[in-house]
Short mmCIF file of C-alpha atoms in Angstrom, two decimals:
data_model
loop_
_atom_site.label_atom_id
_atom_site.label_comp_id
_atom_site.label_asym_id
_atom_site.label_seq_id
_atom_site.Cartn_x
_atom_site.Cartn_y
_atom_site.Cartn_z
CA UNK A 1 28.85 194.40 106.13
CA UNK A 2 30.21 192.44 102.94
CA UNK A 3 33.91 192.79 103.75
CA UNK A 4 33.00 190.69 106.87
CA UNK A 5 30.82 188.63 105.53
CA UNK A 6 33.23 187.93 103.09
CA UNK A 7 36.03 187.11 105.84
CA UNK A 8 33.33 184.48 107.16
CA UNK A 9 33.13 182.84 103.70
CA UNK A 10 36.96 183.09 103.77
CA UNK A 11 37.48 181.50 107.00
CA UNK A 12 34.91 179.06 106.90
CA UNK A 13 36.11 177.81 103.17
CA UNK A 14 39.59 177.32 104.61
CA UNK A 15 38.16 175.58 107.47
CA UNK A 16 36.45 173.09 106.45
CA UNK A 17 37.72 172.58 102.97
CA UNK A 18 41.39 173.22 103.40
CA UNK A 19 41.78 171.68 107.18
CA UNK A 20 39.10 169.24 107.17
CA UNK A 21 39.46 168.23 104.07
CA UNK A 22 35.54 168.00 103.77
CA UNK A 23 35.14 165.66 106.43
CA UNK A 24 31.64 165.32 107.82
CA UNK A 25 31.27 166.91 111.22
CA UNK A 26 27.74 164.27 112.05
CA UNK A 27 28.75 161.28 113.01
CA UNK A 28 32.89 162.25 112.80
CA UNK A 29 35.18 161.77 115.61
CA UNK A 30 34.65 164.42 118.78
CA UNK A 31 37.94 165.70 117.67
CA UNK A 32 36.40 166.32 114.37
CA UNK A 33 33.33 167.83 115.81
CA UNK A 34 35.36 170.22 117.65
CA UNK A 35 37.62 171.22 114.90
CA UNK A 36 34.21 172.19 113.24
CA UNK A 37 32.94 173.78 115.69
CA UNK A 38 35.93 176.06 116.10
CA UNK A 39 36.20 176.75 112.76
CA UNK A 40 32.41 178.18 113.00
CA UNK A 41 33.35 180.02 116.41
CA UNK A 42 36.96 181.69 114.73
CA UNK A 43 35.33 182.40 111.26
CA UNK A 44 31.70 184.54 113.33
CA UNK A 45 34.17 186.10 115.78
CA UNK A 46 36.78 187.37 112.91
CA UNK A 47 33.99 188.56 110.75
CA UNK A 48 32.23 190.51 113.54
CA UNK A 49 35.07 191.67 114.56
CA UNK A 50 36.34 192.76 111.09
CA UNK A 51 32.98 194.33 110.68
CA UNK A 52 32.88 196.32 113.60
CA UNK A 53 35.94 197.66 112.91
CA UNK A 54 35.74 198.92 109.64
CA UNK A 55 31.91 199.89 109.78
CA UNK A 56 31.06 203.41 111.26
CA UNK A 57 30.13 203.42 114.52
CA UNK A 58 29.01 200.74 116.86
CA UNK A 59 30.61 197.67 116.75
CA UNK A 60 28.08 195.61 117.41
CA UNK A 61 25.09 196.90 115.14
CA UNK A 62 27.82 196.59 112.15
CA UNK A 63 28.15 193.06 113.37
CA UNK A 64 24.29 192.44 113.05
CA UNK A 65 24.69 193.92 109.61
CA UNK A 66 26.78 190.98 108.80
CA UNK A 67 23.96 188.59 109.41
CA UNK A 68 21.71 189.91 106.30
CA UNK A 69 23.62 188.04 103.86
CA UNK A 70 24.63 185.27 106.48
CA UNK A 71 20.52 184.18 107.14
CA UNK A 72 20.49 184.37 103.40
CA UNK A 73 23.62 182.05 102.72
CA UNK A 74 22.00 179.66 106.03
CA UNK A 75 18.65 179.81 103.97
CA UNK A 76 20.20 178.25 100.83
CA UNK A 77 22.27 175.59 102.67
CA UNK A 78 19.49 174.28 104.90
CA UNK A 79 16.33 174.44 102.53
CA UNK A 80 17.75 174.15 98.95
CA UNK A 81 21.66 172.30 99.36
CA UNK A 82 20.94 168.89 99.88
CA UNK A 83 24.62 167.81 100.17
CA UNK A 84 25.18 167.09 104.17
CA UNK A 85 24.26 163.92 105.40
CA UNK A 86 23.63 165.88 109.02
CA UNK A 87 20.10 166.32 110.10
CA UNK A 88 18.28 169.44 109.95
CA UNK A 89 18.80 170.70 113.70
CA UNK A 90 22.42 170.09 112.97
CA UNK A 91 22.79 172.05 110.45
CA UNK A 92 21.03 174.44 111.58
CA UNK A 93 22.85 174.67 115.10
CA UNK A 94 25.94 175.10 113.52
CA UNK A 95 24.49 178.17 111.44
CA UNK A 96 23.24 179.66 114.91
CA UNK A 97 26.36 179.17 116.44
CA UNK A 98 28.13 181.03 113.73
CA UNK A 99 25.77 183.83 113.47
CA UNK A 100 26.03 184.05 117.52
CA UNK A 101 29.65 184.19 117.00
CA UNK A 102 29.25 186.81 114.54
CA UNK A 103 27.50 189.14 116.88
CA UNK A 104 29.60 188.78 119.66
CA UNK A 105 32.64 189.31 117.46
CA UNK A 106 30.88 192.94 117.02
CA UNK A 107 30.68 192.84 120.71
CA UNK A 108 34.47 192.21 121.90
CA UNK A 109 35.40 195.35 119.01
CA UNK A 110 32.66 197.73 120.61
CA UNK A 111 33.95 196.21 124.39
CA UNK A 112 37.69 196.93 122.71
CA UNK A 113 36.79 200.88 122.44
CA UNK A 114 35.76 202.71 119.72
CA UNK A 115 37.44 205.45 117.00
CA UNK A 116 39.70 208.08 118.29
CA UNK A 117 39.69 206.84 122.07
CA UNK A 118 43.16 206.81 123.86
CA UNK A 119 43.93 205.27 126.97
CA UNK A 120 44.79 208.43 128.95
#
């Protein structure tokens, strides 16, 4: 659960502070916007993935346990950070689209095959 959480954080911090260079995404250009919103789509789909793949058992329920800390991090960014000029159902779209991302990350490892499988 916290090593992919912790690949989210990773990705996302890279994301937008490395390649964006802290850009806003509201009111940016729609190249901006969709550099974003990859960023948010790679970062949920690596962690899943990451956690369903290191977790025991089923991809996608170790995937789910990624969003515990990740409705806690979305919690403190939309209620008490009062940095982003975006409005609230911006904000908070971009959190659902990363958490969505994050569970079907889960999904593609669990569709991938599990532990000890072969292809025979």
């Amino acid at each position: 659960m916290f090593v992919g959480y912790g690949v989210i954080v990773l990705l996302t911090s890279l994301g937008f502070n490395g390649v964006l260079g802290r850009r806003p995404l509201y009111g940016g250009s729609p190249l901006i916007l969709a550099a974003g919103m990859l960023v948010a789509v790679i970062a949920g789909l690596v962690g899943g993935y990451t956690a369903g793949l290191i977790g025991p058992g089923r991809g996608l329920f170790n995937a789910s346990l990624v969003l515990v800390p990740l409705i806690g991090d979305t919690i403190y960014v939309l209620f008490f950070f009062k940095r982003s000029t975006a409005p609230f159902w911006f904000d908070a779209l971009a959190a659902a689209t990363l958490m969505v991302c994050t569970l079907g990350g889960g999904l593609l490892r669990e569709l991938s095959g599990g532990r000890g499988k072969t292809g025979a």
